[in-house]
Coordinates of N, CA and C in Angstrom, one line a residue:
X1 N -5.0 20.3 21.1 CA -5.6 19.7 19.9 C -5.0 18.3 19.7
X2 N -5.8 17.1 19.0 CA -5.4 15.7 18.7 C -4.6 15.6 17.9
X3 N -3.5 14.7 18.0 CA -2.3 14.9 16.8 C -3.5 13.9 15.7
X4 N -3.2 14.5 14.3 CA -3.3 13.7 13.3 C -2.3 12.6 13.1
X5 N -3.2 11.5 13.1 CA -2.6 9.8 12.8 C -2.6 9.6 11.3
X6 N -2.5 9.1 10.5 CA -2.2 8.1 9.5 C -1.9 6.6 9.7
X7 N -2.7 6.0 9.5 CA -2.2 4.1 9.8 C -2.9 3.9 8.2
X8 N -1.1 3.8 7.6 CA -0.9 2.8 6.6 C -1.5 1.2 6.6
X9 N -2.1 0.7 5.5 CA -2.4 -0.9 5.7 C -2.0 -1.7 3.8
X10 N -1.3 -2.1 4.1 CA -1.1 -2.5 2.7 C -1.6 -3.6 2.2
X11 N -2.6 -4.3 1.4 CA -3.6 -5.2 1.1 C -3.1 -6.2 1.0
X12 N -3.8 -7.1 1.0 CA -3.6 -8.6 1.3 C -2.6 -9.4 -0.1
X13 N -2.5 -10.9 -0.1 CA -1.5 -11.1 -1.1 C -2.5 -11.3 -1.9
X14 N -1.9 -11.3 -3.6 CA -2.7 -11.3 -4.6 C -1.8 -12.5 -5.2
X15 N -2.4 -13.3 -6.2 CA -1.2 -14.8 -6.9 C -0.4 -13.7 -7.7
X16 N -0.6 -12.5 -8.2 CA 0.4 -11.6 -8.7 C 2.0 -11.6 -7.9
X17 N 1.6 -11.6 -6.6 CA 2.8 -10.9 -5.8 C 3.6 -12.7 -5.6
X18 N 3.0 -13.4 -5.8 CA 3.4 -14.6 -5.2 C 4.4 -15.2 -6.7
X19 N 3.7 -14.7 -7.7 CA 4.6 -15.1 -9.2 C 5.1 -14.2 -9.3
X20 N 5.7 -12.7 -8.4 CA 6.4 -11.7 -8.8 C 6.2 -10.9 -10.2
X21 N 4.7 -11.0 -10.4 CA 4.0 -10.5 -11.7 C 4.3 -8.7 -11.7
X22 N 4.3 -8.0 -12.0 CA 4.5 -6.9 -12.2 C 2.5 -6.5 -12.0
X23 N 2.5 -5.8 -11.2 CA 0.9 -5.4 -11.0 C 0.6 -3.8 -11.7
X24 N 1.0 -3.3 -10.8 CA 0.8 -1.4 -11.1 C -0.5 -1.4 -10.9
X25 N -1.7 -1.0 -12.2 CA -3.1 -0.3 -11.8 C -3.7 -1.5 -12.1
X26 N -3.3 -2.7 -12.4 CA -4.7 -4.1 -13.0 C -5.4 -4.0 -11.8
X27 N -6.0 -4.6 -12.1 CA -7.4 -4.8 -11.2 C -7.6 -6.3 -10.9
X28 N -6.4 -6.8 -10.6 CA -6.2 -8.4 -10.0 C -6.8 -8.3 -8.6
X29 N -7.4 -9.8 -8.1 CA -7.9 -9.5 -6.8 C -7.0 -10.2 -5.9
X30 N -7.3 -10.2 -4.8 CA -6.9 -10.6 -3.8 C -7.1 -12.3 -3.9
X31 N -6.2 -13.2 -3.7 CA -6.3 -14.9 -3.6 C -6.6 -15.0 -1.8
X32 N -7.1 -16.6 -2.0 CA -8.0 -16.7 -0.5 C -6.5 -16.6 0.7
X33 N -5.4 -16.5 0.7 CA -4.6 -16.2 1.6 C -4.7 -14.6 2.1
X34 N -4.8 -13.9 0.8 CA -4.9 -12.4 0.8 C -6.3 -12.1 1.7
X35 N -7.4 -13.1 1.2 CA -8.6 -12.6 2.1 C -8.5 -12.4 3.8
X36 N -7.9 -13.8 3.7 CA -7.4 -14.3 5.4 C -6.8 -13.2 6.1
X37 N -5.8 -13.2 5.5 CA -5.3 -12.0 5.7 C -5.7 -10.2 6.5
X38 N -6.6 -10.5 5.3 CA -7.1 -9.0 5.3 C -8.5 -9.2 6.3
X39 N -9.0 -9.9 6.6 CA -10.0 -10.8 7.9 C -9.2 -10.3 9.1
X40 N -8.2 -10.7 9.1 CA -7.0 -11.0 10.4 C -6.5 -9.3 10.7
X41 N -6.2 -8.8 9.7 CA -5.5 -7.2 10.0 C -7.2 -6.5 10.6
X42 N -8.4 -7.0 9.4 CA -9.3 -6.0 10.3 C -9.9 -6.1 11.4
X43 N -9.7 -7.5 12.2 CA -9.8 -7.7 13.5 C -9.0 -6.9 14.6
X44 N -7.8 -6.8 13.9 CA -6.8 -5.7 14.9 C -7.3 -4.5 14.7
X45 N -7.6 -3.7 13.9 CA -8.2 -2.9 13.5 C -9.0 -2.2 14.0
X46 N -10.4 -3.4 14.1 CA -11.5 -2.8 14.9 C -11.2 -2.7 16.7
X47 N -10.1 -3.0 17.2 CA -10.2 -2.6 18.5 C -10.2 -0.8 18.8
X48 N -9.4 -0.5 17.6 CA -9.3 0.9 17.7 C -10.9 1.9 17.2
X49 N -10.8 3.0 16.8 CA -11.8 4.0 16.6 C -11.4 4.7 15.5
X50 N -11.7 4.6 14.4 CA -11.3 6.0 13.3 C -12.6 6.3 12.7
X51 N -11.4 8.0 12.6 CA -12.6 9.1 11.9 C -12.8 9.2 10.5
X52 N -11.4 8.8 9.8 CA -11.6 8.9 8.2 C -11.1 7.4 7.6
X53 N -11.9 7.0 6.5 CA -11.3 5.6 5.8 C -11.3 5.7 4.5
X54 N -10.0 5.5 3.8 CA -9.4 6.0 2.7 C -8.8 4.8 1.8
X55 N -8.9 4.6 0.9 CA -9.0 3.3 0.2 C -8.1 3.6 -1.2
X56 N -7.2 3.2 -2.1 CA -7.0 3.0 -3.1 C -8.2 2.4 -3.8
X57 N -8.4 3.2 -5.2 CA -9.2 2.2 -5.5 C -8.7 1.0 -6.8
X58 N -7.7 0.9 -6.6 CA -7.3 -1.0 -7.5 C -8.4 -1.6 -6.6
X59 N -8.4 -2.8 -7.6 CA -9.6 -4.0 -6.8 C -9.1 -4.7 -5.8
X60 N -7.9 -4.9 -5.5 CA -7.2 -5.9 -4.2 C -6.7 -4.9 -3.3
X61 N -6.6 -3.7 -2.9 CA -6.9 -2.7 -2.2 C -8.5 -2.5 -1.8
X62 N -9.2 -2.5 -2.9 CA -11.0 -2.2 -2.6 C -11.6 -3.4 -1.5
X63 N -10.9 -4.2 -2.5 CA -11.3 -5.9 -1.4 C -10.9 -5.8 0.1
X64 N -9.8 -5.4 0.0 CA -9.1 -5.3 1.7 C -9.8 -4.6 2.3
X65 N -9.8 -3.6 1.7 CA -10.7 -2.2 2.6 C -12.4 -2.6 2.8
X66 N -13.0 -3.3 2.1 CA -14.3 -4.3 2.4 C -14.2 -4.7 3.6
X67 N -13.2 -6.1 3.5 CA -13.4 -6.6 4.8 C -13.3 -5.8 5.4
X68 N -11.8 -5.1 5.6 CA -11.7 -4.2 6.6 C -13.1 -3.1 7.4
X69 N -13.5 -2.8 6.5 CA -14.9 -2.1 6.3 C -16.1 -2.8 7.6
X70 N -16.1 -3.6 7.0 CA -17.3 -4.6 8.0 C -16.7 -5.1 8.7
X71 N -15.5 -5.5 9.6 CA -15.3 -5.3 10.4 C -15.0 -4.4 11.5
X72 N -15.1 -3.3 11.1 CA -15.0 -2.3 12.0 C -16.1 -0.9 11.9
X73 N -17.0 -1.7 11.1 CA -18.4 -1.0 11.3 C -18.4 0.3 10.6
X74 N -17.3 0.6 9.7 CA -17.1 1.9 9.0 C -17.0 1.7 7.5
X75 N -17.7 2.3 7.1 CA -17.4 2.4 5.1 C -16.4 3.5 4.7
X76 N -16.0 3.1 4.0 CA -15.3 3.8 3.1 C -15.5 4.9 2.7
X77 N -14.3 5.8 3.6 CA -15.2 7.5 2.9 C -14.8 8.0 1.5
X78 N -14.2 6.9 1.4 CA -13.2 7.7 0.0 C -12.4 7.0 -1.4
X79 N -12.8 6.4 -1.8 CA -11.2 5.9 -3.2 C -10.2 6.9 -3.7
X80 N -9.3 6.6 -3.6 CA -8.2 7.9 -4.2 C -7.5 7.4 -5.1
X81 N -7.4 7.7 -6.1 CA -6.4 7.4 -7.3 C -4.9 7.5 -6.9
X82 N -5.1 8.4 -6.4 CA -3.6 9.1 -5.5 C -2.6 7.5 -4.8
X83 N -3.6 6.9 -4.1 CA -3.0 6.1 -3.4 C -3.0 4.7 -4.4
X84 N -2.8 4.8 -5.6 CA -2.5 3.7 -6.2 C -1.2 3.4 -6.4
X85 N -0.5 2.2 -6.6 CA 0.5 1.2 -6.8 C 1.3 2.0 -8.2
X86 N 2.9 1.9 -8.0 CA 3.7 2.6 -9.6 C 2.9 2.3 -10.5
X87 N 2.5 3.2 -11.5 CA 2.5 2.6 -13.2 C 3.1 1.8 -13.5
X88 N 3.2 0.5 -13.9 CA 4.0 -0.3 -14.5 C 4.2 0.1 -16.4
X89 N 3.0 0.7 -16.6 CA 3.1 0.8 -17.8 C 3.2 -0.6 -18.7
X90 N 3.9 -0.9 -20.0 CA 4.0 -1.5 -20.9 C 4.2 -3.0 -20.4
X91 N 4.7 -3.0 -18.8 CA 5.4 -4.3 -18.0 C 4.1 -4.7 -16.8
X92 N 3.3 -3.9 -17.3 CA 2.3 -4.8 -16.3 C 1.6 -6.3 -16.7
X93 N 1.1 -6.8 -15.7 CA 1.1 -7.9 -15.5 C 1.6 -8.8 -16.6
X94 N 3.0 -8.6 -16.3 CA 4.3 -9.7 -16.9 C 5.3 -9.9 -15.7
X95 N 5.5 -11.3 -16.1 CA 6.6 -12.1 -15.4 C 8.1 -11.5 -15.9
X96 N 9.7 -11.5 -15.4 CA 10.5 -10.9 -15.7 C 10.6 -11.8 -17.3
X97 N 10.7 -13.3 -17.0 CA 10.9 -14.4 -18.4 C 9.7 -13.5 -19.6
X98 N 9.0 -13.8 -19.0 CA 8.0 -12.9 -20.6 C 8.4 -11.0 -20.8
X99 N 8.8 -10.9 -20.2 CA 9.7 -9.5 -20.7 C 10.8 -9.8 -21.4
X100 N 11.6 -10.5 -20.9 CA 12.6 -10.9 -21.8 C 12.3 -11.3 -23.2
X101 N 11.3 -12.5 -23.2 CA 10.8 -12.9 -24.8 C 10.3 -12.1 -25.6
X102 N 9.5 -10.7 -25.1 CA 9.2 -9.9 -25.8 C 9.9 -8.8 -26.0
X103 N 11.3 -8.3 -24.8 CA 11.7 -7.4 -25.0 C 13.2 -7.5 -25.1
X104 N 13.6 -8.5 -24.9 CA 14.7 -8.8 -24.9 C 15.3 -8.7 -23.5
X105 N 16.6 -8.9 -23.3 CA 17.1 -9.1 -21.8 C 17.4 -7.9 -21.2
X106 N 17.6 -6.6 -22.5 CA 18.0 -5.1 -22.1 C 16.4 -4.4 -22.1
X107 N 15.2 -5.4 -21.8 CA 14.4 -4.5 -21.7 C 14.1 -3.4 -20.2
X108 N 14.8 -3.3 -19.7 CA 14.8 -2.1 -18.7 C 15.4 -1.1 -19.0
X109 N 16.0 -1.3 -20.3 CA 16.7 0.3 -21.1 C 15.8 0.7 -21.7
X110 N 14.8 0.3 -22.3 CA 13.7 0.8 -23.3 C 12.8 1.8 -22.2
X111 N 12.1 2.4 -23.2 CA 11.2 3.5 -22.5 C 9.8 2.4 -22.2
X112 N 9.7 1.7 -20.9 CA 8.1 0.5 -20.9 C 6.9 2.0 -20.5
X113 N 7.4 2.9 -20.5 CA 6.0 4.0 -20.3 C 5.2 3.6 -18.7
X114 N 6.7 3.3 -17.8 CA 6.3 3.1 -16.2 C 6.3 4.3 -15.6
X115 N 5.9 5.0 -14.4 CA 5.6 6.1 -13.9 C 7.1 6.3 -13.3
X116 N 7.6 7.1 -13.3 CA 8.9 7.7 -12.1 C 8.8 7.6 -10.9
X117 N 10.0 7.2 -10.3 CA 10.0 7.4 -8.8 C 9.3 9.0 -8.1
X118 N 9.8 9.9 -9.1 CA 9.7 11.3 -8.5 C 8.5 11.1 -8.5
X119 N 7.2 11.3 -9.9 CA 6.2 11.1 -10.2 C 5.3 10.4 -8.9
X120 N 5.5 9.5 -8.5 CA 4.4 8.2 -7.8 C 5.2 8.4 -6.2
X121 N 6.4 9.7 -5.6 CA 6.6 10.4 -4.1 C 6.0 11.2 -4.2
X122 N 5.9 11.9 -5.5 CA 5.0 13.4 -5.4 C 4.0 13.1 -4.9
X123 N 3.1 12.2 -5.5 CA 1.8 12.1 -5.5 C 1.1 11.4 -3.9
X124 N 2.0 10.7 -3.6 CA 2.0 10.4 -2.0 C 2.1 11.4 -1.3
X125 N 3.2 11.8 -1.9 CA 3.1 13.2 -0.6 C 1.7 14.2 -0.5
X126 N 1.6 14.4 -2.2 CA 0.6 15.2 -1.9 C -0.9 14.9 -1.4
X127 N -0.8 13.0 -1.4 CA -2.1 12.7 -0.4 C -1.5 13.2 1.0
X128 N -0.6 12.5 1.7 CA -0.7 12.7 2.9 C -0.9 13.8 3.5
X129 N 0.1 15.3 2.7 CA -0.5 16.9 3.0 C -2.0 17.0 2.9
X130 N -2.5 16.9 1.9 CA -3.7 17.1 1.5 C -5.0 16.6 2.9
X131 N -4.6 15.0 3.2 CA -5.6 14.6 4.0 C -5.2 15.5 5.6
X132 N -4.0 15.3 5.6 CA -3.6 16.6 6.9 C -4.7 17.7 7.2
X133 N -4.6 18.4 6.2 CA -4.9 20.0 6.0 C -6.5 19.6 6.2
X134 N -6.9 18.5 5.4 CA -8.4 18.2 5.6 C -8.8 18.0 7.5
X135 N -8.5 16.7 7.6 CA -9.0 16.2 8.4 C -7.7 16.5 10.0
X136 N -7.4 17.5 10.3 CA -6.7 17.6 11.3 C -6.7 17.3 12.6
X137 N -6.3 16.5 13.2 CA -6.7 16.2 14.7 C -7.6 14.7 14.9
X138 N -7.4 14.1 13.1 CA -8.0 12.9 13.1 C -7.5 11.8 13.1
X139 N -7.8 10.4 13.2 CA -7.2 9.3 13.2 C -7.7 8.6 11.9
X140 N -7.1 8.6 10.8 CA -7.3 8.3 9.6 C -6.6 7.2 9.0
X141 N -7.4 6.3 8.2 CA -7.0 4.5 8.1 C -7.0 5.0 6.4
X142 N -5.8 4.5 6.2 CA -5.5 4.1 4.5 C -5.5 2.8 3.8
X143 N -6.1 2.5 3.2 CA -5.3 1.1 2.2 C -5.0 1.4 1.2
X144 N -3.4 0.8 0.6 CA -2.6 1.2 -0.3 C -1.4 0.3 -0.5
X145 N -0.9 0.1 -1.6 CA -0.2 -0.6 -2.4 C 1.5 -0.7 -1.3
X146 N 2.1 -1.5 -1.4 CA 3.8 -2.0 -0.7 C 4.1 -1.2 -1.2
X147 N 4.8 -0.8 -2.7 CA 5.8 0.0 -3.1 C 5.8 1.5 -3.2
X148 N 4.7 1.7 -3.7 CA 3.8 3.0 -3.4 C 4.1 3.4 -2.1
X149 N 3.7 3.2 -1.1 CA 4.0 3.0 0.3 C 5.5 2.9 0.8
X150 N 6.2 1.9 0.5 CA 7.5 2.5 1.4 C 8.1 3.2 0.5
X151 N 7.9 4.1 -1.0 CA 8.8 4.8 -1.6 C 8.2 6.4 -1.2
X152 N 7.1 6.2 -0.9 CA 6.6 7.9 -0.1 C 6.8 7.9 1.3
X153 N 6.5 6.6 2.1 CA 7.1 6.8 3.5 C 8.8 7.3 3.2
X154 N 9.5 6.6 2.5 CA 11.0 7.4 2.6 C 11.2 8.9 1.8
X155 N 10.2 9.3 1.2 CA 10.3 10.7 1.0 C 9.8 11.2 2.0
X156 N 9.1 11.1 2.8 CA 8.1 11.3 3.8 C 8.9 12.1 5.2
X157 N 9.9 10.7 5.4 CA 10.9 10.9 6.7 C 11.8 11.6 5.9
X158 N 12.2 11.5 4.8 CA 14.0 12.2 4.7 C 14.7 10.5 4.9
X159 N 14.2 9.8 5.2 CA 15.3 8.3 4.9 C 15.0 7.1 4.3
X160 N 15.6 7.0 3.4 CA 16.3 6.0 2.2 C 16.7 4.9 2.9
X161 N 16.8 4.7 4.0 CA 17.3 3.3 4.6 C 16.5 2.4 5.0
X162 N 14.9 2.6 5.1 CA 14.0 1.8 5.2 C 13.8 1.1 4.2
X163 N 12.6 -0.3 4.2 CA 12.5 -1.0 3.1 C 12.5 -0.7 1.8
X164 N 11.7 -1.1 0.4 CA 11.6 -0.7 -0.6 C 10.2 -0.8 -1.1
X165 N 9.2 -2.0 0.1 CA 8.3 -2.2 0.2 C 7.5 -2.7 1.3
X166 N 6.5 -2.9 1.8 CA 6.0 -3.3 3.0 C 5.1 -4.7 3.0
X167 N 5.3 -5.1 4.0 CA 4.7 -6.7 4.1 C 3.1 -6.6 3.7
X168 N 2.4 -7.5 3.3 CA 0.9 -7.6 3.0 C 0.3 -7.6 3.9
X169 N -0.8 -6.9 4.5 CA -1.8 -6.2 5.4 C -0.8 -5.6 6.5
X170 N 0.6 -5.2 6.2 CA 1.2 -4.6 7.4 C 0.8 -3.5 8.0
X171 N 0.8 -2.7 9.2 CA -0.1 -1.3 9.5 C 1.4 -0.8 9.7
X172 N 1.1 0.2 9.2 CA 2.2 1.3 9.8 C 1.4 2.7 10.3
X173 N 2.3 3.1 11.3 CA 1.2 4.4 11.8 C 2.6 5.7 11.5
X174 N 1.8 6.9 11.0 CA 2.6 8.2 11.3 C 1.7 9.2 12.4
X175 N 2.6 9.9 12.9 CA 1.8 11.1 13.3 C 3.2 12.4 13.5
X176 N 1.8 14.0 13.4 CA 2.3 14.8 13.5 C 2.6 15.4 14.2
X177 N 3.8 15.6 14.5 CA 4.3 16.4 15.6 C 5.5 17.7 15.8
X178 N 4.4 18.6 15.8 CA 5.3 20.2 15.9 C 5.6 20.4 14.6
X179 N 5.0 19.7 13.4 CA 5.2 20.1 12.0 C 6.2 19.4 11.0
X180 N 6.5 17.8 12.0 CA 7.1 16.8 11.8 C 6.2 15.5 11.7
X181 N 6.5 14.7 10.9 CA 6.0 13.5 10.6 C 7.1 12.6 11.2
X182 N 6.5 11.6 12.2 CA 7.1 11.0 13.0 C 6.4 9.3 13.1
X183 N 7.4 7.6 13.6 CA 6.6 6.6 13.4 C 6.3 6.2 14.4
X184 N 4.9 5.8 14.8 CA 4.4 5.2 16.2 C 4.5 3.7 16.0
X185 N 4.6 3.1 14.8 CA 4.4 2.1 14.5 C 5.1 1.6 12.8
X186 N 5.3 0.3 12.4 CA 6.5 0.6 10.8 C 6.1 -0.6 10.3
X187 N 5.7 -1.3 9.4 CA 5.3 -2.5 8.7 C 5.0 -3.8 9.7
X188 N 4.2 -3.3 10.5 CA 3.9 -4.4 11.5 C 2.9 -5.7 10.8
X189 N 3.1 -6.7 11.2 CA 2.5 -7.6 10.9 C 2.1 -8.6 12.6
X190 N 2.2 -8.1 13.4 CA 1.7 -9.2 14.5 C 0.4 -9.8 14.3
X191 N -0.6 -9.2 13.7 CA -1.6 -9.6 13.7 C -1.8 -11.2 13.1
X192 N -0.7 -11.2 11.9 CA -0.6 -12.5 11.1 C 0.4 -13.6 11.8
X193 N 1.2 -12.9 13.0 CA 2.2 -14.2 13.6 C 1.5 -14.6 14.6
X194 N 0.8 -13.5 15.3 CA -0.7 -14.2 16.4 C -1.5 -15.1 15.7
X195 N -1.8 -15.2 14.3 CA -3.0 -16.5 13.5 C -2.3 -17.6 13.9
X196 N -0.7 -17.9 13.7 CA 0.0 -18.8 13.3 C -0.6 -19.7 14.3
X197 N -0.6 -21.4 13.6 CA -0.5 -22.5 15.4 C 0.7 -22.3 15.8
X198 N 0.7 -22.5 17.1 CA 1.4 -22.7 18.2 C 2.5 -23.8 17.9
X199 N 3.7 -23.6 17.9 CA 4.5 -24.7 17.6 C 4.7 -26.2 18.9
X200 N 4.0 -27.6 18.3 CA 4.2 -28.3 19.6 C 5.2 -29.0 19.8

């Protein structure tokens, strides 16, 4: 039988990520670097073949998975709530200075009504089981959020020592093996150091 793949793609940059805005579920889009971006990952992309395409649906996730989409001649089989970005709750789209002015400088002691770590690995995990059990022996493409992403990849493996988040349009690939989730690939970005010019 074909092992089931997973290749993580985490969406292009948004001016949120660039002002270190606190995002969670807004529905900010992708800025024209993030487009580029997400152009450049789906060109890598389309060399390969997949069976299932699985999308967050935030808007700068939906946007990635577009291009992505038409470049590689596949639509989108799916939006999943599941694979959305932490709740920010009461701290979304704010700067850390505008937290402060509104909450004072101990506002990370307050309850901002943000989702739990446990909360937002459960729910990862239970996409990744879930799409397993569905689609077995497939080669299945996700778009989904940095933090979301490396905090269920490290529940995922059993290890805490990988990042805390993953680079923008990075691919990461898992697959299963003997009842083990294993990496063929980890926040890769070559796609974006091959755009770069050539230094003369």
């Amino acid at each position: 039988m074909t092992t089931t793949t997973i290749t993580f793609v985490r969406h292009g940059i948004t001016d949120h990520n660039i002002e270190n805005r606190a995002q969670g579920h807004t529905q900010n889009p992708l800025n024209e670097t993030g487009r580029a971006q997400a152009a450049l990952v789906a060109k890598r992309l389309a060399k390969e073949s997949w069976d299932v395409f699985i999308s967050s649906d935030l808007r700068r996730a939906k946007e990635t998975a577009e291009i992505i989409s038409a470049e590689i001649g596949k639509p989108v089989d799916l939006y999943d709530e599941r694979l959305r970005e932490m709740d920010r709750g009461l701290i979304a789209d704010t700067i850390e200075e505008e937290r402060v002015q509104r909450w004072g400088e101990k506002w990370h002691e307050l309850d901002m009504k943000q989702e739990t770590h446990e909360s937002m690995r459960a729910r990862g995990l239970r996409f990744i089981e879930d799409v397993a059990a569905r689609f077995p022996g497939k080669k299945i493409l996700v778009v989904t959020h940095g933090y979301f992403l490396g905090q269920t990849l490290k529940e995922l493996m059993g290890d805490e020592t990988t990042g805390d988040k993953m680079c923008n349009t990075s691919v990461t690939t898992v697959y299963l093996d003997s009842g083990k989730w294993r990496y063929s690939l980890y926040d890769c970005v070559r796609h974006l150091d091959e755009a770069k010019d050539p230094v003369l």
